[in-house]
Amino acid sequence: MQALLAQIAPAPAEPAANAARAAEVVAAHPEADLIVSPELFLSGYNLARARETAVNLDGPELARVRAAAQAAGTSVIVGEWRGAAVANAVACIDERGELAAVCRKLCLSGSEANVFEAGVELVIAELGGRRVGPLICFDIEFPETARALAAAGADLLVTAAANMEPFFGDHVIASRARALDNRLPHLYVNRTGSERGLEFVGGTCALAADGTVVAEVEGRGEAELRTEVAAPGMDDERIDYLAQVPRELQVRTRTTTRGASR
């Protein structure tokens, strides 16, 4: 699979303009099997205007991106927030321009919880011939999310992020760890630029199933990273984590009587 990871900055609170740009990126790269944009690319990251800038699944913004995907024969994952119940989500669009899945962010960071309706389930979408497990930003800081996708049969993790200062290092570690934990390749796409005093840190990269970096964007500026997606799994069965992880872990708490001898 050929993937294009778009480390780009949205125009704040301009969904129509951002949809047009996303469509332009897709049209310019018909050779890609999958194109991924950052978290909340269609709307920008402005929690105060979330309801105002939310896009509907049947609205003109996603329709434009879907039409571009169909024309190029390319699958697309685009970050958006949507609907009457505002949700931080990614739309997964297949190469026919069909909406294959919508994944809402499960793990809401800080004041996001006051604005968004959290997701209640993970999804796996068939995109570009792969079983893709999408995650959104803070979701990758919890091992359980990626593990659940891997256990359910995902063979590629894809994270759309809007990670900002001072959290660059958190995602450097988490993105590699989620690949290594599950022996799955991982495409991590983060935005760049600034918005409402927030500085977004880039760091877009493609990771192999052992957590090593296959390709990455140097610096925080806008860039398009082309990469061949690595295969899932490892040749060494001794480190097949999914086959070896205990399904149920029992934890016993031991207490010591004060003053008792050892």
XYZ file of N, CA and C in Angstrom:
786
model
N 0.838 -1.197 0.000
C 0.000 0.000 0.000
C 0.871 1.243 0.000
N 0.521 2.203 -0.848
C 1.166 3.513 -0.855
C 0.296 4.499 -0.079
N 0.890 5.192 0.883
C 0.142 6.151 1.682
C 0.753 7.537 1.548
N -0.112 8.545 1.654
C 0.327 9.934 1.705
C -0.169 10.522 3.016
N 0.766 11.008 3.833
C 0.435 11.588 5.127
C 0.589 13.101 5.020
N -0.515 13.823 5.217
C -0.545 15.260 4.966
C -0.398 16.037 6.266
N 0.808 16.498 6.555
C 1.061 17.340 7.724
C 0.777 18.785 7.309
N -0.469 19.192 7.433
C -0.909 20.494 6.955
C -1.755 21.176 8.009
N -1.902 22.483 7.875
C -2.665 23.282 8.825
C -3.984 23.711 8.197
N -5.087 23.546 8.898
C -6.362 24.012 8.363
C -6.504 25.527 8.482
N -7.375 26.082 7.663
C -7.791 27.471 7.855
C -8.788 27.488 9.002
N -8.524 28.234 10.078
C -9.403 28.180 11.255
C -10.853 28.508 10.925
N -11.750 27.616 11.345
C -13.197 27.834 11.242
C -13.670 28.088 9.817
N -13.013 27.441 8.853
C -13.423 27.568 7.450
C -13.559 26.179 6.830
N -14.621 25.462 7.183
C -14.772 24.087 6.689
C -14.793 23.974 5.169
N -15.431 24.912 4.487
C -15.503 24.822 3.030
C -14.114 24.927 2.400
N -13.315 25.871 2.891
C -11.965 26.043 2.359
C -11.099 24.836 2.668
N -11.256 24.272 3.854
C -10.458 23.105 4.227
C -10.866 21.873 3.432
N -12.159 21.730 3.164
C -12.616 20.621 2.329
C -12.052 20.750 0.925
N -12.010 21.992 0.416
C -11.444 22.210 -0.913
C -9.975 21.836 -0.948
N -9.252 22.174 0.111
C -7.828 21.837 0.134
C -7.625 20.332 0.260
N -8.419 19.691 1.100
C -8.310 18.235 1.226
C -8.575 17.562 -0.115
N -9.567 18.060 -0.842
C -9.880 17.508 -2.156
C -8.730 17.727 -3.139
N -8.075 18.875 -3.041
C -6.935 19.165 -3.914
C -5.776 18.208 -3.646
N -5.524 17.914 -2.378
C -4.456 16.972 -2.033
C -4.765 15.596 -2.615
N -6.006 15.169 -2.497
C -6.392 13.866 -3.034
C -6.232 13.847 -4.550
N -6.713 14.898 -5.208
C -6.639 14.947 -6.671
C -5.205 14.946 -7.172
N -4.300 15.519 -6.388
C -2.901 15.620 -6.807
C -2.132 14.325 -6.630
N -2.725 13.333 -5.933
C -1.990 12.098 -5.633
C -2.832 10.863 -5.919
N -3.217 10.661 -7.178
C -4.005 9.469 -7.512
C -3.214 8.172 -7.346
N -1.875 8.295 -7.233
C -1.056 7.086 -7.041
C -1.181 6.526 -5.624
N -1.673 7.332 -4.685
C -1.780 6.888 -3.295
C -2.984 5.980 -3.103
N -2.812 4.940 -2.310
C -3.933 4.071 -1.936
C -4.702 4.637 -0.748
N -4.001 5.422 0.085
C -4.621 6.002 1.281
C -3.987 7.356 1.556
N -4.835 8.352 1.810
C -4.383 9.691 2.187
C -4.988 10.027 3.543
N -4.169 10.530 4.451
C -4.620 10.833 5.811
C -4.337 12.291 6.142
N -5.331 12.980 6.676
C -5.169 14.358 7.144
C -5.194 14.384 8.663
N -4.814 15.503 9.274
C -4.787 15.578 10.741
C -6.183 15.619 11.370
N -6.186 15.489 12.673
C -7.390 15.633 13.485
C -8.029 17.001 13.242
N -9.348 17.017 13.132
C -10.138 18.255 13.015
C -9.688 19.135 11.854
N -9.215 18.524 10.771
C -8.721 19.334 9.658
C -9.823 20.161 9.006
N -11.025 19.628 8.916
C -12.071 20.365 8.214
C -12.521 21.609 8.970
N -12.432 21.595 10.283
C -12.982 22.699 11.071
C -11.939 23.570 11.756
N -10.768 22.999 12.028
C -9.807 23.691 12.871
C -10.076 23.392 14.336
N -9.086 23.716 15.172
C -9.181 23.363 16.589
C -9.580 24.604 17.398
N -10.879 24.846 17.483
C -11.404 25.969 18.242
C -12.630 25.470 18.993
N -12.427 25.085 20.238
C -13.510 24.477 21.002
C -14.671 25.446 21.202
N -14.392 26.745 21.260
C -15.441 27.731 21.481
C -16.396 27.825 20.296
N -15.943 27.396 19.113
C -16.779 27.502 17.915
C -17.136 26.127 17.355
N -17.053 25.111 18.214
C -17.255 23.745 17.743
C -18.615 23.539 17.102
N -19.666 23.984 17.738
C -21.005 23.769 17.183
C -21.189 24.548 15.894
N -20.601 25.729 15.833
C -20.724 26.569 14.639
C -20.023 25.959 13.427
N -18.877 25.335 13.645
C -18.072 24.855 12.517
C -18.198 23.355 12.272
N -19.028 22.661 13.078
C -19.207 21.220 12.880
C -19.812 20.943 11.506
N -19.348 19.897 10.858
C -19.877 19.520 9.546
C -20.772 18.293 9.692
N -21.759 18.188 8.831
C -22.658 17.040 8.831
C -22.139 15.971 7.870
N -22.446 14.728 8.172
C -21.973 13.648 7.327
C -22.527 13.743 5.910
N -23.714 14.325 5.764
C -24.301 14.481 4.434
C -24.153 15.912 3.905
N -23.237 16.682 4.505
C -23.040 18.064 4.100
C -22.099 18.217 2.913
N -21.959 19.436 2.407
C -21.159 19.668 1.206
C -19.662 19.464 1.400
N -19.174 19.632 2.626
C -17.733 19.496 2.856
C -17.277 18.055 2.619
N -17.927 17.114 3.294
C -17.540 15.717 3.092
C -17.900 15.236 1.688
N -18.963 15.786 1.117
C -19.323 15.413 -0.256
C -18.198 15.761 -1.218
N -17.547 16.900 -0.980
C -16.447 17.310 -1.857
C -15.255 16.368 -1.720
N -14.942 15.981 -0.504
C -13.822 15.060 -0.297
C -14.151 13.681 -0.863
N -15.378 13.253 -0.692
C -15.788 11.952 -1.225
C -15.709 11.923 -2.746
N -16.112 13.012 -3.377
C -16.042 13.076 -4.840
C -14.597 13.000 -5.318
N -13.690 13.657 -4.592
C -12.274 13.614 -4.952
C -11.719 12.204 -4.775
N -12.124 11.530 -3.705
C -11.668 10.159 -3.460
C -12.141 9.235 -4.580
N -13.382 9.388 -4.987
C -13.927 8.561 -6.060
C -13.186 8.811 -7.371
N -12.954 10.090 -7.695
C -12.284 10.426 -8.953
C -10.856 9.894 -8.999
N -10.176 9.923 -7.855
C -8.780 9.472 -7.801
C -8.651 7.974 -7.554
N -9.742 7.349 -7.113
C -9.661 5.936 -6.730
C -8.803 5.734 -5.504
N -8.890 6.692 -4.564
C -8.026 6.714 -3.380
C -8.865 6.758 -2.113
N -8.500 5.956 -1.124
C -9.154 6.030 0.178
C -8.618 7.217 0.963
N -9.472 7.793 1.814
C -9.121 9.010 2.541
C -9.608 8.896 3.980
N -8.766 9.330 4.905
C -9.193 9.545 6.289
C -9.040 11.025 6.579
N -10.146 11.683 6.893
C -10.118 13.131 7.102
C -10.738 13.461 8.454
N -10.072 14.347 9.198
C -10.540 14.731 10.525
C -11.610 15.792 10.456
N -12.636 15.630 11.282
C -13.754 16.575 11.258
C -14.450 16.554 12.619
N -15.297 17.550 12.853
C -16.287 17.385 13.908
C -17.642 17.630 13.314
N -18.634 17.020 13.900
C -19.864 16.890 13.137
C -21.099 16.908 14.012
N -22.215 17.273 13.374
C -23.555 16.981 13.816
C -24.104 17.769 14.981
N -25.364 17.486 15.296
C -26.059 18.145 16.389
C -25.393 17.822 17.720
N -25.071 16.537 17.924
C -24.246 16.154 19.065
C -22.803 16.241 18.579
N -22.105 17.290 18.955
C -20.800 17.568 18.368
C -19.796 16.505 18.797
N -19.152 15.912 17.802
C -18.189 14.845 18.067
C -16.902 15.110 17.310
N -15.785 14.857 17.961
C -14.476 14.904 17.317
C -14.295 13.554 16.639
N -14.259 13.555 15.313
C -14.326 12.295 14.580
C -13.423 12.313 13.368
N -13.193 11.138 12.809
C -12.596 11.030 11.485
C -13.563 10.282 10.584
N -13.662 10.753 9.349
C -14.457 10.077 8.339
C -13.529 9.208 7.508
N -13.876 7.940 7.363
C -13.095 6.987 6.571
C -13.828 6.774 5.252
N -13.217 7.217 4.169
C -13.830 7.203 2.846
C -13.055 6.222 1.973
N -13.752 5.294 1.340
C -13.038 4.305 0.537
C -12.786 4.812 -0.879
N -12.132 3.975 -1.696
C -11.706 4.401 -3.030
C -12.865 4.619 -3.996
N -14.065 4.198 -3.608
C -15.253 4.463 -4.423
C -15.954 5.750 -4.010
N -15.400 6.422 -3.007
C -16.019 7.624 -2.485
C -17.115 7.355 -1.479
N -17.249 6.102 -1.063
C -18.270 5.735 -0.079
C -17.755 5.978 1.341
N -18.667 6.381 2.215
C -18.303 6.561 3.622
C -18.250 5.184 4.274
N -17.040 4.661 4.466
C -16.867 3.310 4.986
C -17.103 3.240 6.490
N -16.740 4.304 7.207
C -16.890 4.304 8.662
C -16.670 5.713 9.188
N -17.199 5.964 10.367
C -16.912 7.181 11.116
C -16.456 6.758 12.504
N -15.323 7.271 12.929
C -14.778 6.932 14.242
C -14.737 8.174 15.106
N -15.400 8.131 16.245
C -15.372 9.248 17.186
C -14.258 9.054 18.208
N -13.655 10.144 18.619
C -12.589 10.099 19.614
C -13.138 9.585 20.938
N -12.497 8.549 21.474
C -12.941 7.959 22.728
C -12.410 8.703 23.939
N -11.131 9.053 23.895
C -10.437 9.615 25.056
C -10.302 11.119 24.857
N -11.104 11.887 25.573
C -11.135 13.335 25.407
C -10.190 13.991 26.407
N -9.381 14.904 25.907
C -8.341 15.531 26.717
C -8.808 16.881 27.248
N -8.650 17.091 28.558
C -8.920 18.391 29.151
C -10.326 18.901 28.877
N -10.425 20.144 28.379
C -11.720 20.784 28.163
C -12.481 20.212 26.983
N -11.874 19.321 26.197
C -12.623 18.665 25.126
C -13.858 17.953 25.677
N -13.740 17.433 26.886
C -14.849 16.694 27.486
C -16.060 17.583 27.740
N -15.865 18.899 27.793
C -16.974 19.827 27.988
C -17.680 20.174 26.681
N -17.089 19.751 25.571
C -17.592 20.150 24.252
C -18.079 18.962 23.436
N -17.300 17.892 23.436
C -17.567 16.777 22.542
C -18.324 15.651 23.229
N -19.082 14.940 22.435
C -19.668 13.687 22.872
C -18.655 12.586 22.556
N -18.194 11.894 23.562
C -17.144 10.897 23.371
C -17.652 9.707 22.579
N -16.766 9.083 21.838
C -17.107 7.852 21.158
C -17.310 6.729 22.154
N -18.044 5.719 21.733
C -18.337 4.588 22.612
C -17.830 3.274 22.020
N -17.268 3.325 20.803
C -16.763 2.108 20.194
C -15.653 2.428 19.212
N -14.808 1.459 18.979
C -13.791 1.540 17.946
C -14.337 0.927 16.663
N -13.711 1.254 15.542
C -14.155 0.686 14.273
C -12.945 0.197 13.482
N -13.180 -0.734 12.595
C -12.191 -1.153 11.608
C -12.808 -0.924 10.236
N -12.079 -0.236 9.369
C -12.582 0.098 8.040
C -11.705 -0.539 6.976
N -12.330 -1.069 5.938
C -11.603 -1.627 4.798
C -11.223 -0.476 3.874
N -9.944 -0.146 3.850
C -9.457 0.983 3.055
C -8.184 0.578 2.331
N -8.169 0.767 1.019
C -6.952 0.488 0.262
C -6.452 -0.929 0.382
N -7.361 -1.869 0.601
C -6.954 -3.260 0.725
C -6.450 -3.650 2.097
N -6.554 -2.757 3.067
C -6.105 -3.064 4.436
C -7.266 -2.900 5.418
N -7.134 -3.595 6.544
C -8.111 -3.456 7.636
C -7.564 -2.406 8.606
N -8.080 -1.195 8.452
C -7.523 -0.030 9.130
C -8.251 0.239 10.436
N -7.474 0.410 11.510
C -8.014 0.799 12.801
C -7.677 2.257 13.079
N -8.634 3.188 12.901
C -8.355 4.609 13.134
C -8.415 4.988 14.614
N -7.507 5.869 14.999
C -7.483 6.453 16.334
C -7.319 7.965 16.191
N -7.678 8.694 17.242
C -7.625 10.148 17.182
C -6.812 10.669 18.368
N -5.653 11.198 18.071
C -4.797 11.945 19.000
C -4.645 11.255 20.367
N -5.298 11.772 21.406
C -5.141 11.299 22.778
C -5.430 9.808 22.906
N -6.226 9.260 21.980
C -6.541 7.825 22.026
C -5.290 6.958 22.060
N -4.209 7.398 21.381
C -3.028 6.521 21.308
C -2.225 6.498 22.601
N -2.557 7.350 23.543
C -1.834 7.342 24.809
C -2.366 6.269 25.767
N -3.348 5.521 25.304
C -3.931 4.435 26.088
C -3.693 3.126 25.339
N -2.886 2.220 25.874
C -2.587 0.971 25.161
C -3.821 0.158 24.802
N -4.877 0.296 25.607
C -6.058 -0.539 25.418
C -6.747 -0.289 24.073
N -6.701 0.945 23.564
C -7.421 1.238 22.327
C -6.801 0.497 21.140
N -5.508 0.642 20.967
C -4.838 -0.041 19.859
C -4.884 -1.551 20.037
N -4.762 -2.031 21.273
C -4.803 -3.475 21.518
C -6.164 -4.043 21.117
N -7.237 -3.319 21.430
C -8.568 -3.792 21.064
C -8.722 -3.882 19.557
N -8.201 -2.906 18.830
C -8.268 -2.938 17.366
C -7.466 -4.105 16.810
N -6.274 -4.305 17.345
C -5.432 -5.398 16.878
C -6.090 -6.749 17.151
N -6.650 -6.915 18.335
C -7.294 -8.178 18.695
C -8.518 -8.457 17.830
N -9.145 -7.377 17.329
C -10.337 -7.528 16.485
C -9.985 -7.731 15.018
N -8.692 -7.684 14.672
C -8.297 -8.004 13.314
C -7.762 -6.867 12.474
N -7.547 -5.696 13.050
C -6.926 -4.610 12.289
C -5.515 -5.020 11.879
N -5.097 -4.656 10.660
C -3.711 -4.925 10.269
C -2.925 -3.645 10.006
N -3.546 -2.492 10.311
C -2.876 -1.195 10.188
C -3.526 -0.222 11.150
N -2.717 0.459 11.958
C -3.202 1.534 12.819
C -2.960 2.865 12.117
N -3.947 3.758 12.196
C -3.802 5.107 11.635
C -4.283 6.107 12.672
N -3.428 7.052 13.023
C -3.791 8.077 14.002
C -3.776 9.449 13.358
N -4.896 10.152 13.485
C -4.996 11.556 13.089
C -4.912 12.396 14.359
N -3.962 13.327 14.407
C -3.706 14.067 15.644
C -3.667 15.571 15.414
N -3.958 16.286 16.499
C -3.705 17.726 16.579
C -2.938 17.932 17.882
N -1.745 17.363 17.925
C -0.918 17.383 19.133
C -0.128 18.691 19.194
N -0.055 19.254 20.372
C 0.471 20.609 20.539
C 1.543 20.653 21.619
N 2.234 21.767 21.694
C 3.170 21.962 22.803
C 2.390 21.953 24.112
N 2.944 21.354 25.182
C 4.297 20.792 25.319
C 4.319 19.267 25.230
N 3.491 18.679 24.365
C 3.270 17.236 24.394
C 3.922 16.483 23.233
N 4.891 17.084 22.582
C 5.529 16.423 21.445
C 6.089 15.056 21.834
N 6.831 15.004 22.936
C 7.467 13.763 23.357
C 6.481 12.664 23.692
N 5.309 13.031 24.192
C 4.302 12.027 24.535
C 3.931 11.192 23.320
N 3.743 11.868 22.184
C 3.306 11.148 20.999
C 4.453 10.465 20.264
N 5.663 10.961 20.430
C 6.814 10.238 19.888
C 6.863 8.836 20.498
N 6.698 8.787 21.816
C 6.745 7.496 22.516
C 5.495 6.677 22.229
N 4.324 7.298 22.358
C 3.074 6.548 22.230
C 2.879 5.979 20.835
N 3.224 6.748 19.808
C 3.018 6.255 18.444
C 3.882 5.029 18.172
N 5.119 5.046 18.644
C 6.003 3.893 18.450
C 5.560 2.716 19.313
N 5.137 3.016 20.539
C 4.742 1.938 21.454
C 3.510 1.196 20.953
N 2.539 1.926 20.375
C 1.324 1.246 19.911
C 1.628 0.318 18.748
N 2.592 0.685 17.897
C 3.025 -0.230 16.843
C 3.688 -1.458 17.456
N 4.641 -1.225 18.349
C 5.382 -2.318 18.967
C 4.485 -3.221 19.804
N 3.581 -2.629 20.582
C 2.688 -3.402 21.451
C 1.929 -4.473 20.684
N 1.529 -4.119 19.465
C 0.595 -4.954 18.723
C 1.173 -5.550 17.449
N 2.457 -5.247 17.190
C 3.138 -5.723 15.991
C 2.356 -5.350 14.731
N 1.937 -4.064 14.716
C 1.209 -3.538 13.566
C 1.899 -2.278 13.056
N 1.954 -2.067 11.748
C 2.419 -0.780 11.242
C 1.467 0.317 11.689
N 1.995 1.523 11.812
C 1.219 2.638 12.361
C 1.539 3.898 11.556
N 0.515 4.519 11.005
C 0.659 5.806 10.328
C 0.166 6.890 11.271
N 1.051 7.819 11.603
C 0.736 8.888 12.558
C 0.822 10.233 11.828
N -0.286 10.960 11.804
C -0.353 12.229 11.078
C -0.753 13.334 12.051
N 0.124 14.315 12.219
C -0.162 15.430 13.117
C -0.158 16.742 12.334
N -0.943 17.678 12.791
C -1.026 18.954 12.107
C 0.131 19.866 12.494
N 0.217 20.958 11.801
C 1.228 21.976 12.054
C 0.535 23.328 12.210
N 1.314 24.389 12.400
C 0.747 25.727 12.485
C 0.317 26.096 13.890
N -0.381 27.212 14.006
C -0.859 27.702 15.297
C -2.312 28.125 15.180
N -3.011 28.075 16.303
C -4.416 28.475 16.334
C -4.801 28.808 17.762
N -5.351 30.014 17.953
C -5.807 30.464 19.273
C -4.745 30.261 20.350
N -3.483 30.586 20.028
C -2.398 30.502 20.987
C -1.805 29.120 21.161
N -2.305 28.139 20.450
C -1.769 26.778 20.519
C -0.776 26.565 19.392
N 0.355 25.943 19.707
C 1.379 25.659 18.710
C 1.410 24.148 18.470
N 1.077 23.762 17.261
C 1.018 22.344 16.911
C 2.386 21.882 16.416
N 2.732 20.639 16.754
C 4.145 20.258 16.727
C 4.556 19.307 15.600
N 3.653 18.974 14.689
C 4.048 18.073 13.599
C 4.489 16.717 14.128
N 5.545 16.182 13.530
C 6.030 14.865 13.945
C 5.408 13.714 13.184
N 4.785 14.013 12.059
C 4.157 12.978 11.229
C 5.176 11.913 10.847
N 4.762 10.633 10.944
C 5.703 9.553 10.647
C 4.966 8.263 10.306
N 5.699 7.372 9.673
C 5.226 6.016 9.403
C 6.099 5.051 10.169
N 5.474 4.125 10.879
C 6.179 3.205 11.757
C 5.955 1.767 11.320
N 7.010 0.975 11.406
C 6.909 -0.449 11.114
C 6.340 -1.182 12.321
N 6.069 -2.474 12.133
C 5.441 -3.262 13.181
C 6.331 -3.477 14.404
N 7.614 -3.166 14.300
C 8.483 -3.257 15.475
C 8.718 -1.893 16.119
N 7.959 -0.887 15.683
C 8.060 0.445 16.271
C 9.145 1.320 15.686
N 9.916 0.830 14.719
C 10.948 1.655 14.105
C 10.335 2.624 13.103
N 10.982 3.759 12.934
C 10.490 4.792 12.029
C 10.905 4.450 10.600
N 9.919 4.294 9.724
C 10.161 4.006 8.313
C 10.387 5.301 7.539
N 9.591 6.319 7.859
C 9.701 7.622 7.203
C 9.113 8.658 8.137
N 9.624 9.902 8.076
C 9.106 10.951 8.943
C 9.305 12.315 8.313
N 8.502 13.263 8.761
C 8.638 14.649 8.340
C 9.654 15.328 9.241
N 10.609 15.984 8.643
C 11.590 16.757 9.406
C 11.034 18.151 9.674
N 10.959 18.533 10.934
C 10.494 19.865 11.286
C 8.987 19.954 11.409
N 8.524 21.155 11.735
C 7.114 21.381 12.034
C 6.340 22.027 10.892
N 6.980 22.282 9.783
C 6.302 22.944 8.686
C 5.387 22.011 7.924
N 4.620 22.584 7.001
C 3.737 21.771 6.179
C 4.553 20.846 5.275
N 4.060 19.626 5.115
C 4.768 18.642 4.298
C 3.816 17.519 3.945
N 4.116 16.855 2.839
C 3.394 15.660 2.437
C 4.395 14.502 2.424
N 4.118 13.506 3.238
C 5.029 12.369 3.384
C 4.475 11.174 2.623
N 5.202 10.739 1.607
C 4.832 9.549 0.843
C 5.568 8.353 1.436
N 4.869 7.260 1.626
C 5.508 6.106 2.246
C 4.837 4.812 1.819
N 5.619 3.764 1.759
C 5.093 2.415 1.552
C 4.741 1.847 2.918
N 3.525 1.387 3.071
C 3.080 0.881 4.368
C 3.679 -0.491 4.627
N 4.262 -0.643 5.787
C 4.914 -1.895 6.150
C 3.891 -2.996 6.398
N 4.363 -4.224 6.393
C 3.501 -5.379 6.649
C 3.291 -5.548 8.152
N 2.150 -6.124 8.554
C 1.935 -6.401 9.974
C 2.722 -7.629 10.408
N 2.898 -7.762 11.736
C 3.487 -8.975 12.296
C 4.996 -9.021 12.209
N 5.559 -10.038 12.828
C 6.997 -10.250 12.869
C 7.292 -11.698 12.504
N 8.505 -11.941 12.005
C 8.904 -13.294 11.643
C 9.181 -14.168 12.869
N 9.535 -13.525 13.973
C 9.919 -14.249 15.180
C 8.686 -14.515 16.043
N 8.253 -15.746 16.104
C 7.041 -16.087 16.840
C 7.192 -15.868 18.346
N 8.412 -15.752 18.826
C 8.618 -15.530 20.260
C 8.094 -14.174 20.704
N 7.920 -13.245 19.776
C 7.438 -11.915 20.133
C 6.122 -11.604 19.430
N 5.315 -12.650 19.284
C 3.956 -12.478 18.785
C 3.079 -12.127 19.988
N 3.025 -10.841 20.323
C 2.371 -10.419 21.562
C 0.895 -10.796 21.614
N 0.191 -10.643 20.497
C -1.236 -10.921 20.520
C -1.520 -12.382 20.821
N -0.636 -13.265 20.379
C -0.830 -14.687 20.647
C -0.482 -15.051 22.080
N 0.307 -14.215 22.747
C 0.826 -14.573 24.063
C 0.217 -13.789 25.220
N -0.462 -12.693 24.930
C -0.972 -11.876 26.030
C -2.040 -12.642 26.812
N -1.971 -12.632 28.149
C -3.021 -13.266 28.951
C -4.348 -12.554 28.719
N -5.405 -13.319 28.520
C -6.709 -12.720 28.241
C -7.354 -12.137 29.485
N -7.101 -12.740 30.620
C -7.643 -12.217 31.871
C -6.521 -12.177 32.895
N -6.304 -11.020 33.453
C -5.249 -10.853 34.453
C -5.889 -10.639 35.812
N -5.562 -11.508 36.722
C -6.072 -11.377 38.084
C -5.051 -10.605 38.917
N -5.529 -9.649 39.685
C -4.660 -8.847 40.540
C -5.076 -9.056 41.988
N -4.130 -9.484 42.811
C -4.402 -9.691 44.238
C -3.705 -8.596 45.034
N -4.458 -7.951 45.889
C -3.891 -6.933 46.765
C -3.555 -7.566 48.105
N -2.311 -7.432 48.487
C -1.880 -7.998 49.776
C -1.713 -6.871 50.780
N -2.184 -7.098 51.973
C -2.031 -6.114 53.052
C -1.151 -6.708 54.148
N -0.437 -5.834 54.795
C 0.460 -6.254 55.885
C -0.034 -5.645 57.184
N -0.210 -6.470 58.202
C -0.634 -5.967 59.505
C 0.487 -5.136 60.096
N 0.127 -3.934 60.553
C 1.138 -3.047 61.121
C 1.813 -3.712 62.316
N 3.123 -3.665 62.286
C 3.916 -4.207 63.387
C 4.251 -5.686 63.221
N 3.649 -6.324 62.226
C 3.957 -7.744 62.043
C 5.362 -7.921 61.509
N 5.979 -9.015 61.935
C 7.327 -9.283 61.446
C 7.261 -9.853 60.037
N 8.361 -9.722 59.301
C 8.412 -10.247 57.939
C 8.690 -11.746 57.952
